[in-house]
């Protein structure tokens, strides 16, 4: 059995859904678990809907709901000729539920409410894809991710209960695949032992594919993307990019950790444990070989990879009494950053200073000041770029630093990290 994952861009309109069906036709006589994301940018729209719900702004809520509805009905119209096809009834029920939700009491736990609403994007896309495939004559069934991926109740960032999920997979997925060729399920979604919906964190559908492959002992996972595979740099920022045709699990984990956005960082870990290869391929050009991520590491160092994060801020703490920044001070600073849920991209210390590089839009300067301002002077260097280069050399470092001031530079044997300020 193989696991395929199709992201939002691959089901963003009726033509895209038809393309997914055409890709599946290339794999006859295969047992497939197809994991699908919400269509296009639906998850972002649903996030706005949740904002409007909590702001109790009915005008905005109703407007957004109309947009989401119109978008999905347009796709449905392009896929299903028969107006009374049962999918329309399902869509109607879902949108009616959302319309009524506005008038119900708000859940105190907003993350809980978020997960119950946000999962609707994947619910709709998986229902539509499964119905379309069946209509096209595939042996396909809809599989409820809520019946297979068990998590704890950390809403919005749920942690997987691996042994329970494994048990549920053997009870539900394998019997389904004994009768059908394709099981279409939702990415990003899990459930608690009480049956409430949870989510695995934004962009978590890749991770769902990894979880299901691990728990069902799949042969491989293929993530179908709008890029030719994993590239050595983001084509948005680099003129020349190269395909990484083969890399190791370790390299893929490193690249996604540093911010390469092609695959969700958690996806590879379960696959690596069971030695299940991961293919990243293009849904635009399904003939192309794409990237193979497997245990073999010999090709890792052949091509340098570049990962750039923009809008970084370097926050520097120094003690007001000129005492050293030692373990006690560091633990105080870390505790405050953890409380703020800040994610540290780079850190560096000297006798009197401790600096952390953070994503600008994730920090609240006023909160940082109130938590640490009484003991520390806090300085900020804004508009910085963090460049990470795997398999670098001196010429690359010099080139990256041209016309920029390097504020921090850290190097291991394989990885260089530069915090750069444009001149
Ligand atoms: N639809 C979810 C998101 O946009 C999950 C995913 O697509 O991976 O974050």
PDB file of N, CA and C in Angstrom, residues 73-160:
ATOM      1  N   UNK A  73     -18.949  25.653  -3.986  1.00  0.00           N
ATOM      2  CA  UNK A  73     -20.031  25.322  -4.923  1.00  0.00           C
ATOM      3  C   UNK A  73     -19.558  25.448  -6.364  1.00  0.00           C
ATOM      4  N   UNK A  74     -18.673  26.414  -6.598  1.00  0.00           N
ATOM      5  CA  UNK A  74     -18.160  26.576  -7.955  1.00  0.00           C
ATOM      6  C   UNK A  74     -17.350  25.333  -8.363  1.00  0.00           C
ATOM      7  N   UNK A  75     -16.535  24.848  -7.413  1.00  0.00           N
ATOM      8  CA  UNK A  75     -15.747  23.639  -7.721  1.00  0.00           C
ATOM      9  C   UNK A  75     -16.686  22.454  -7.929  1.00  0.00           C
ATOM     10  N   UNK A  76     -17.685  22.356  -7.048  1.00  0.00           N
ATOM     11  CA  UNK A  76     -18.642  21.239  -7.175  1.00  0.00           C
ATOM     12  C   UNK A  76     -19.333  21.287  -8.544  1.00  0.00           C
ATOM     13  N   UNK A  77     -19.685  22.505  -8.970  1.00  0.00           N
ATOM     14  CA  UNK A  77     -20.376  22.642 -10.262  1.00  0.00           C
ATOM     15  C   UNK A  77     -19.486  22.167 -11.412  1.00  0.00           C
ATOM     16  N   UNK A  78     -18.171  22.356 -11.251  1.00  0.00           N
ATOM     17  CA  UNK A  78     -17.241  21.919 -12.296  1.00  0.00           C
ATOM     18  C   UNK A  78     -16.973  20.414 -12.263  1.00  0.00           C
ATOM     19  N   UNK A  79     -17.384  19.771 -11.163  1.00  0.00           N
ATOM     20  CA  UNK A  79     -17.077  18.340 -11.025  1.00  0.00           C
ATOM     21  C   UNK A  79     -18.290  17.436 -11.192  1.00  0.00           C
ATOM     22  N   UNK A  80     -19.431  17.935 -10.697  1.00  0.00           N
ATOM     23  CA  UNK A  80     -20.606  17.062 -10.654  1.00  0.00           C
ATOM     24  C   UNK A  80     -21.709  17.644 -11.528  1.00  0.00           C
ATOM     25  N   UNK A  81     -22.013  16.938 -12.573  1.00  0.00           N
ATOM     26  CA  UNK A  81     -23.016  17.449 -13.506  1.00  0.00           C
ATOM     27  C   UNK A  81     -24.406  17.432 -12.863  1.00  0.00           C
ATOM     28  N   UNK A  82     -24.699  16.381 -12.156  1.00  0.00           N
ATOM     29  CA  UNK A  82     -26.036  16.185 -11.598  1.00  0.00           C
ATOM     30  C   UNK A  82     -26.256  17.115 -10.399  1.00  0.00           C
ATOM     31  N   UNK A  83     -27.193  18.035 -10.517  1.00  0.00           N
ATOM     32  CA  UNK A  83     -27.429  19.022  -9.457  1.00  0.00           C
ATOM     33  C   UNK A  83     -27.815  18.367  -8.125  1.00  0.00           C
ATOM     34  N   UNK A  84     -28.475  17.222  -8.199  1.00  0.00           N
ATOM     35  CA  UNK A  84     -28.956  16.630  -6.953  1.00  0.00           C
ATOM     36  C   UNK A  84     -28.038  15.548  -6.400  1.00  0.00           C
ATOM     37  N   UNK A  85     -26.866  15.540  -6.933  1.00  0.00           N
ATOM     38  CA  UNK A  85     -25.870  14.594  -6.441  1.00  0.00           C
ATOM     39  C   UNK A  85     -25.750  14.777  -4.918  1.00  0.00           C
ATOM     40  N   UNK A  86     -25.546  13.669  -4.192  1.00  0.00           N
ATOM     41  CA  UNK A  86     -25.619  13.771  -2.727  1.00  0.00           C
ATOM     42  C   UNK A  86     -24.572  14.699  -2.125  1.00  0.00           C
ATOM     43  N   UNK A  87     -23.540  15.024  -2.905  1.00  0.00           N
ATOM     44  CA  UNK A  87     -22.504  15.907  -2.371  1.00  0.00           C
ATOM     45  C   UNK A  87     -23.083  17.297  -2.057  1.00  0.00           C
ATOM     46  N   UNK A  88     -24.088  17.722  -2.863  1.00  0.00           N
ATOM     47  CA  UNK A  88     -24.685  19.040  -2.608  1.00  0.00           C
ATOM     48  C   UNK A  88     -25.392  19.056  -1.257  1.00  0.00           C
ATOM     49  N   UNK A  89     -25.978  17.940  -0.924  1.00  0.00           N
ATOM     50  CA  UNK A  89     -26.678  17.836   0.363  1.00  0.00           C
ATOM     51  C   UNK A  89     -25.648  17.929   1.503  1.00  0.00           C
ATOM     52  N   UNK A  90     -24.538  17.251   1.304  1.00  0.00           N
ATOM     53  CA  UNK A  90     -23.487  17.285   2.343  1.00  0.00           C
ATOM     54  C   UNK A  90     -22.978  18.723   2.509  1.00  0.00           C
ATOM     55  N   UNK A  91     -22.739  19.402   1.380  1.00  0.00           N
ATOM     56  CA  UNK A  91     -22.245  20.782   1.448  1.00  0.00           C
ATOM     57  C   UNK A  91     -23.269  21.671   2.156  1.00  0.00           C
ATOM     58  N   UNK A  92     -24.518  21.479   1.796  1.00  0.00           N
ATOM     59  CA  UNK A  92     -25.588  22.288   2.395  1.00  0.00           C
ATOM     60  C   UNK A  92     -25.605  22.112   3.912  1.00  0.00           C
ATOM     61  N   UNK A  93     -25.507  20.849   4.359  1.00  0.00           N
ATOM     62  CA  UNK A  93     -25.532  20.567   5.806  1.00  0.00           C
ATOM     63  C   UNK A  93     -24.358  21.227   6.512  1.00  0.00           C
ATOM     64  N   UNK A  94     -23.171  21.136   5.897  1.00  0.00           N
ATOM     65  CA  UNK A  94     -21.976  21.710   6.523  1.00  0.00           C
ATOM     66  C   UNK A  94     -22.125  23.236   6.643  1.00  0.00           C
ATOM     67  N   UNK A  95     -22.573  23.878   5.567  1.00  0.00           N
ATOM     68  CA  UNK A  95     -22.664  25.347   5.604  1.00  0.00           C
ATOM     69  C   UNK A  95     -23.807  25.819   6.506  1.00  0.00           C
ATOM     70  N   UNK A  96     -24.840  25.040   6.597  1.00  0.00           N
ATOM     71  CA  UNK A  96     -25.936  25.378   7.501  1.00  0.00           C
ATOM     72  C   UNK A  96     -25.440  25.301   8.959  1.00  0.00           C
ATOM     73  N   UNK A  97     -24.654  24.256   9.222  1.00  0.00           N
ATOM     74  CA  UNK A  97     -24.080  24.096  10.561  1.00  0.00           C
ATOM     75  C   UNK A  97     -23.224  25.325  10.901  1.00  0.00           C
ATOM     76  N   UNK A  98     -22.393  25.764   9.945  1.00  0.00           N
ATOM     77  CA  UNK A  98     -21.530  26.931  10.204  1.00  0.00           C
ATOM     78  C   UNK A  98     -22.371  28.204  10.400  1.00  0.00           C
ATOM     79  N   UNK A  99     -23.441  28.329   9.636  1.00  0.00           N
ATOM     80  CA  UNK A  99     -24.289  29.524   9.760  1.00  0.00           C
ATOM     81  C   UNK A  99     -24.924  29.577  11.153  1.00  0.00           C
ATOM     82  N   UNK A 100     -25.365  28.424  11.642  1.00  0.00           N
ATOM     83  CA  UNK A 100     -26.015  28.363  12.964  1.00  0.00           C
ATOM     84  C   UNK A 100     -25.027  28.575  14.102  1.00  0.00           C
ATOM     85  N   UNK A 101     -23.801  28.151  13.849  1.00  0.00           N
ATOM     86  CA  UNK A 101     -22.775  28.194  14.901  1.00  0.00           C
ATOM     87  C   UNK A 101     -22.589  29.603  15.473  1.00  0.00           C
ATOM     88  N   UNK A 102     -22.787  30.600  14.623  1.00  0.00           N
ATOM     89  CA  UNK A 102     -22.581  31.973  15.058  1.00  0.00           C
ATOM     90  C   UNK A 102     -23.485  32.322  16.245  1.00  0.00           C
ATOM     91  N   UNK A 103     -24.648  31.720  16.285  1.00  0.00           N
ATOM     92  CA  UNK A 103     -25.632  32.103  17.309  1.00  0.00           C
ATOM     93  C   UNK A 103     -25.545  31.231  18.559  1.00  0.00           C
ATOM     94  N   UNK A 104     -24.609  30.277  18.552  1.00  0.00           N
ATOM     95  CA  UNK A 104     -24.458  29.409  19.726  1.00  0.00           C
ATOM     96  C   UNK A 104     -23.425  30.009  20.673  1.00  0.00           C
ATOM     97  N   UNK A 105     -23.439  29.607  21.948  1.00  0.00           N
ATOM     98  CA  UNK A 105     -22.430  30.153  22.862  1.00  0.00           C
ATOM     99  C   UNK A 105     -21.016  29.780  22.423  1.00  0.00           C
ATOM    100  N   UNK A 106     -20.094  30.712  22.603  1.00  0.00           N
ATOM    101  CA  UNK A 106     -18.702  30.466  22.206  1.00  0.00           C
ATOM    102  C   UNK A 106     -18.025  29.537  23.212  1.00  0.00           C
ATOM    103  N   UNK A 107     -17.219  28.618  22.703  1.00  0.00           N
ATOM    104  CA  UNK A 107     -16.465  27.757  23.626  1.00  0.00           C
ATOM    105  C   UNK A 107     -15.397  28.609  24.319  1.00  0.00           C
ATOM    106  N   UNK A 108     -15.210  28.375  25.622  1.00  0.00           N
ATOM    107  CA  UNK A 108     -14.175  29.135  26.352  1.00  0.00           C
ATOM    108  C   UNK A 108     -12.805  28.812  25.801  1.00  0.00           C
ATOM    109  N   UNK A 109     -12.608  27.548  25.472  1.00  0.00           N
ATOM    110  CA  UNK A 109     -11.319  27.143  24.930  1.00  0.00           C
ATOM    111  C   UNK A 109     -11.333  27.414  23.427  1.00  0.00           C
ATOM    112  N   UNK A 110     -10.726  28.531  23.061  1.00  0.00           N
ATOM    113  CA  UNK A 110     -10.776  28.946  21.656  1.00  0.00           C
ATOM    114  C   UNK A 110     -10.045  27.945  20.748  1.00  0.00           C
ATOM    115  N   UNK A 111      -8.973  27.349  21.258  1.00  0.00           N
ATOM    116  CA  UNK A 111      -8.247  26.360  20.444  1.00  0.00           C
ATOM    117  C   UNK A 111      -9.134  25.154  20.133  1.00  0.00           C
ATOM    118  N   UNK A 112      -9.945  24.783  21.110  1.00  0.00           N
ATOM    119  CA  UNK A 112     -10.890  23.680  20.888  1.00  0.00           C
ATOM    120  C   UNK A 112     -11.857  24.052  19.765  1.00  0.00           C
ATOM    121  N   UNK A 113     -12.423  25.255  19.896  1.00  0.00           N
ATOM    122  CA  UNK A 113     -13.390  25.708  18.891  1.00  0.00           C
ATOM    123  C   UNK A 113     -12.729  25.818  17.512  1.00  0.00           C
ATOM    124  N   UNK A 114     -11.494  26.338  17.524  1.00  0.00           N
ATOM    125  CA  UNK A 114     -10.723  26.476  16.281  1.00  0.00           C
ATOM    126  C   UNK A 114     -10.663  25.130  15.555  1.00  0.00           C
ATOM    127  N   UNK A 115     -10.268  24.101  16.266  1.00  0.00           N
ATOM    128  CA  UNK A 115     -10.094  22.790  15.624  1.00  0.00           C
ATOM    129  C   UNK A 115     -11.407  22.237  15.080  1.00  0.00           C
ATOM    130  N   UNK A 116     -12.521  22.480  15.833  1.00  0.00           N
ATOM    131  CA  UNK A 116     -13.799  21.937  15.365  1.00  0.00           C
ATOM    132  C   UNK A 116     -14.195  22.609  14.046  1.00  0.00           C
ATOM    133  N   UNK A 117     -13.838  23.904  13.902  1.00  0.00           N
ATOM    134  CA  UNK A 117     -14.227  24.634  12.684  1.00  0.00           C
ATOM    135  C   UNK A 117     -13.215  24.440  11.558  1.00  0.00           C
ATOM    136  N   UNK A 118     -11.937  24.542  11.890  1.00  0.00           N
ATOM    137  CA  UNK A 118     -10.910  24.558  10.834  1.00  0.00           C
ATOM    138  C   UNK A 118     -10.890  23.240  10.055  1.00  0.00           C
ATOM    139  N   UNK A 119     -11.242  22.150  10.744  1.00  0.00           N
ATOM    140  CA  UNK A 119     -11.209  20.820  10.113  1.00  0.00           C
ATOM    141  C   UNK A 119     -12.234  20.685   8.986  1.00  0.00           C
ATOM    142  N   UNK A 120     -13.175  21.624   8.946  1.00  0.00           N
ATOM    143  CA  UNK A 120     -14.226  21.543   7.928  1.00  0.00           C
ATOM    144  C   UNK A 120     -13.646  21.663   6.508  1.00  0.00           C
ATOM    145  N   UNK A 121     -12.541  22.410   6.378  1.00  0.00           N
ATOM    146  CA  UNK A 121     -11.901  22.552   5.058  1.00  0.00           C
ATOM    147  C   UNK A 121     -11.511  21.201   4.487  1.00  0.00           C
ATOM    148  N   UNK A 122     -10.871  20.384   5.315  1.00  0.00           N
ATOM    149  CA  UNK A 122     -10.429  19.055   4.867  1.00  0.00           C
ATOM    150  C   UNK A 122     -11.620  18.108   4.714  1.00  0.00           C
ATOM    151  N   UNK A 123     -12.615  18.308   5.585  1.00  0.00           N
ATOM    152  CA  UNK A 123     -13.806  17.453   5.497  1.00  0.00           C
ATOM    153  C   UNK A 123     -14.432  17.616   4.113  1.00  0.00           C
ATOM    154  N   UNK A 124     -14.596  18.885   3.701  1.00  0.00           N
ATOM    155  CA  UNK A 124     -15.233  19.142   2.397  1.00  0.00           C
ATOM    156  C   UNK A 124     -14.363  18.613   1.254  1.00  0.00           C
ATOM    157  N   UNK A 125     -13.062  18.923   1.292  1.00  0.00           N
ATOM    158  CA  UNK A 125     -12.226  18.529   0.143  1.00  0.00           C
ATOM    159  C   UNK A 125     -12.187  17.009   0.005  1.00  0.00           C
ATOM    160  N   UNK A 126     -12.105  16.297   1.131  1.00  0.00           N
ATOM    161  CA  UNK A 126     -12.019  14.835   1.037  1.00  0.00           C
ATOM    162  C   UNK A 126     -13.342  14.233   0.558  1.00  0.00           C
ATOM    163  N   UNK A 127     -14.455  14.828   1.008  1.00  0.00           N
ATOM    164  CA  UNK A 127     -15.766  14.332   0.547  1.00  0.00           C
ATOM    165  C   UNK A 127     -15.899  14.545  -0.955  1.00  0.00           C
ATOM    166  N   UNK A 128     -15.482  15.750  -1.405  1.00  0.00           N
ATOM    167  CA  UNK A 128     -15.626  16.042  -2.832  1.00  0.00           C
ATOM    168  C   UNK A 128     -14.716  15.156  -3.672  1.00  0.00           C
ATOM    169  N   UNK A 129     -13.488  14.975  -3.227  1.00  0.00           N
ATOM    170  CA  UNK A 129     -12.562  14.149  -4.008  1.00  0.00           C
ATOM    171  C   UNK A 129     -13.053  12.698  -4.058  1.00  0.00           C
ATOM    172  N   UNK A 130     -13.480  12.177  -2.901  1.00  0.00           N
ATOM    173  CA  UNK A 130     -13.944  10.783  -2.877  1.00  0.00           C
ATOM    174  C   UNK A 130     -15.158  10.611  -3.797  1.00  0.00           C
ATOM    175  N   UNK A 131     -16.090  11.554  -3.726  1.00  0.00           N
ATOM    176  CA  UNK A 131     -17.299  11.454  -4.565  1.00  0.00           C
ATOM    177  C   UNK A 131     -16.923  11.537  -6.037  1.00  0.00           C
ATOM    178  N   UNK A 132     -15.994  12.438  -6.349  1.00  0.00           N
ATOM    179  CA  UNK A 132     -15.601  12.592  -7.755  1.00  0.00           C
ATOM    180  C   UNK A 132     -14.934  11.319  -8.278  1.00  0.00           C
ATOM    181  N   UNK A 133     -14.058  10.748  -7.467  1.00  0.00           N
ATOM    182  CA  UNK A 133     -13.355   9.533  -7.908  1.00  0.00           C
ATOM    183  C   UNK A 133     -14.350   8.396  -8.143  1.00  0.00           C
ATOM    184  N   UNK A 134     -15.308   8.293  -7.223  1.00  0.00           N
ATOM    185  CA  UNK A 134     -16.307   7.220  -7.382  1.00  0.00           C
ATOM    186  C   UNK A 134     -17.084   7.439  -8.682  1.00  0.00           C
ATOM    187  N   UNK A 135     -17.431   8.708  -8.903  1.00  0.00           N
ATOM    188  CA  UNK A 135     -18.155   9.079 -10.115  1.00  0.00           C
ATOM    189  C   UNK A 135     -17.381   8.721 -11.385  1.00  0.00           C
ATOM    190  N   UNK A 136     -16.058   8.796 -11.259  1.00  0.00           N
ATOM    191  CA  UNK A 136     -15.189   8.483 -12.405  1.00  0.00           C
ATOM    192  C   UNK A 136     -14.953   6.985 -12.555  1.00  0.00           C
ATOM    193  N   UNK A 137     -15.551   6.201 -11.679  1.00  0.00           N
ATOM    194  CA  UNK A 137     -15.437   4.753 -11.803  1.00  0.00           C
ATOM    195  C   UNK A 137     -14.324   4.119 -10.984  1.00  0.00           C
ATOM    196  N   UNK A 138     -13.673   4.920 -10.155  1.00  0.00           N
ATOM    197  CA  UNK A 138     -12.636   4.328  -9.286  1.00  0.00           C
ATOM    198  C   UNK A 138     -13.296   3.514  -8.178  1.00  0.00           C
ATOM    199  N   UNK A 139     -12.553   2.538  -7.685  1.00  0.00           N
ATOM    200  CA  UNK A 139     -12.979   1.852  -6.474  1.00  0.00           C
ATOM    201  C   UNK A 139     -12.411   2.677  -5.320  1.00  0.00           C
ATOM    202  N   UNK A 140     -13.235   3.595  -4.812  1.00  0.00           N
ATOM    203  CA  UNK A 140     -12.734   4.540  -3.802  1.00  0.00           C
ATOM    204  C   UNK A 140     -13.756   4.724  -2.695  1.00  0.00           C
ATOM    205  N   UNK A 141     -13.268   4.982  -1.482  1.00  0.00           N
ATOM    206  CA  UNK A 141     -14.175   5.233  -0.360  1.00  0.00           C
ATOM    207  C   UNK A 141     -13.641   6.387   0.466  1.00  0.00           C
ATOM    208  N   UNK A 142     -14.533   7.072   1.148  1.00  0.00           N
ATOM    209  CA  UNK A 142     -14.147   8.173   2.047  1.00  0.00           C
ATOM    210  C   UNK A 142     -13.803   7.578   3.407  1.00  0.00           C
ATOM    211  N   UNK A 143     -12.683   8.007   3.931  1.00  0.00           N
ATOM    212  CA  UNK A 143     -12.217   7.475   5.220  1.00  0.00           C
ATOM    213  C   UNK A 143     -12.120   8.644   6.210  1.00  0.00           C
ATOM    214  N   UNK A 144     -12.770   8.517   7.338  1.00  0.00           N
ATOM    215  CA  UNK A 144     -12.802   9.596   8.325  1.00  0.00           C
ATOM    216  C   UNK A 144     -11.496   9.590   9.135  1.00  0.00           C
ATOM    217  N   UNK A 145     -10.700  10.656   8.976  1.00  0.00           N
ATOM    218  CA  UNK A 145      -9.425  10.720   9.719  1.00  0.00           C
ATOM    219  C   UNK A 145      -9.682  10.706  11.223  1.00  0.00           C
ATOM    220  N   UNK A 146     -10.887  11.172  11.603  1.00  0.00           N
ATOM    221  CA  UNK A 146     -11.237  11.178  13.031  1.00  0.00           C
ATOM    222  C   UNK A 146     -11.433   9.769  13.571  1.00  0.00           C
ATOM    223  N   UNK A 147     -11.526   8.795  12.673  1.00  0.00           N
ATOM    224  CA  UNK A 147     -11.666   7.438  13.210  1.00  0.00           C
ATOM    225  C   UNK A 147     -10.316   6.720  13.257  1.00  0.00           C
ATOM    226  N   UNK A 148      -9.258   7.380  12.776  1.00  0.00           N
ATOM    227  CA  UNK A 148      -7.976   6.658  12.747  1.00  0.00           C
ATOM    228  C   UNK A 148      -6.816   7.357  13.466  1.00  0.00           C
ATOM    229  N   UNK A 149      -6.735   8.694  13.384  1.00  0.00           N
ATOM    230  CA  UNK A 149      -5.586   9.346  14.037  1.00  0.00           C
ATOM    231  C   UNK A 149      -5.998   9.818  15.434  1.00  0.00           C
ATOM    232  N   UNK A 150      -5.487   9.125  16.442  1.00  0.00           N
ATOM    233  CA  UNK A 150      -5.804   9.455  17.845  1.00  0.00           C
ATOM    234  C   UNK A 150      -4.722  10.376  18.397  1.00  0.00           C
ATOM    235  N   UNK A 151      -5.162  11.427  19.061  1.00  0.00           N
ATOM    236  CA  UNK A 151      -4.203  12.380  19.626  1.00  0.00           C
ATOM    237  C   UNK A 151      -4.569  12.684  21.081  1.00  0.00           C
ATOM    238  N   UNK A 152      -3.719  13.495  21.701  1.00  0.00           N
ATOM    239  CA  UNK A 152      -4.085  14.026  23.015  1.00  0.00           C
ATOM    240  C   UNK A 152      -5.023  15.214  22.780  1.00  0.00           C
ATOM    241  N   UNK A 153      -5.312  15.982  23.842  1.00  0.00           N
ATOM    242  CA  UNK A 153      -6.250  17.083  23.618  1.00  0.00           C
ATOM    243  C   UNK A 153      -5.578  18.453  23.622  1.00  0.00           C
ATOM    244  N   UNK A 154      -4.352  18.474  23.099  1.00  0.00           N
ATOM    245  CA  UNK A 154      -3.665  19.752  22.921  1.00  0.00           C
ATOM    246  C   UNK A 154      -4.140  20.333  21.586  1.00  0.00           C
ATOM    247  N   UNK A 155      -5.266  21.038  21.668  1.00  0.00           N
ATOM    248  CA  UNK A 155      -5.886  21.517  20.431  1.00  0.00           C
ATOM    249  C   UNK A 155      -4.942  22.436  19.663  1.00  0.00           C
ATOM    250  N   UNK A 156      -5.029  22.403  18.382  1.00  0.00           N
ATOM    251  CA  UNK A 156      -4.213  23.155  17.418  1.00  0.00           C
ATOM    252  C   UNK A 156      -2.788  22.624  17.245  1.00  0.00           C
ATOM    253  N   UNK A 157      -2.323  21.799  18.150  1.00  0.00           N
ATOM    254  CA  UNK A 157      -0.948  21.289  18.085  1.00  0.00           C
ATOM    255  C   UNK A 157      -0.947  19.912  18.742  1.00  0.00           C
ATOM    256  N   UNK A 158      -1.902  19.079  18.324  1.00  0.00           N
ATOM    257  CA  UNK A 158      -2.122  17.818  19.037  1.00  0.00           C
ATOM    258  C   UNK A 158      -0.968  16.834  18.822  1.00  0.00           C
ATOM    259  N   UNK A 159      -0.712  16.037  19.843  1.00  0.00           N
ATOM    260  CA  UNK A 159       0.362  15.034  19.789  1.00  0.00           C
ATOM    261  C   UNK A 159      -0.266  13.666  19.542  1.00  0.00           C
ATOM    262  N   UNK A 160       0.360  12.905  18.675  1.00  0.00           N
ATOM    263  CA  UNK A 160      -0.210  11.624  18.245  1.00  0.00           C
ATOM    264  C   UNK A 160      -0.025  10.538  19.305  1.00  0.00           C
TER     265      UNK A 160
END
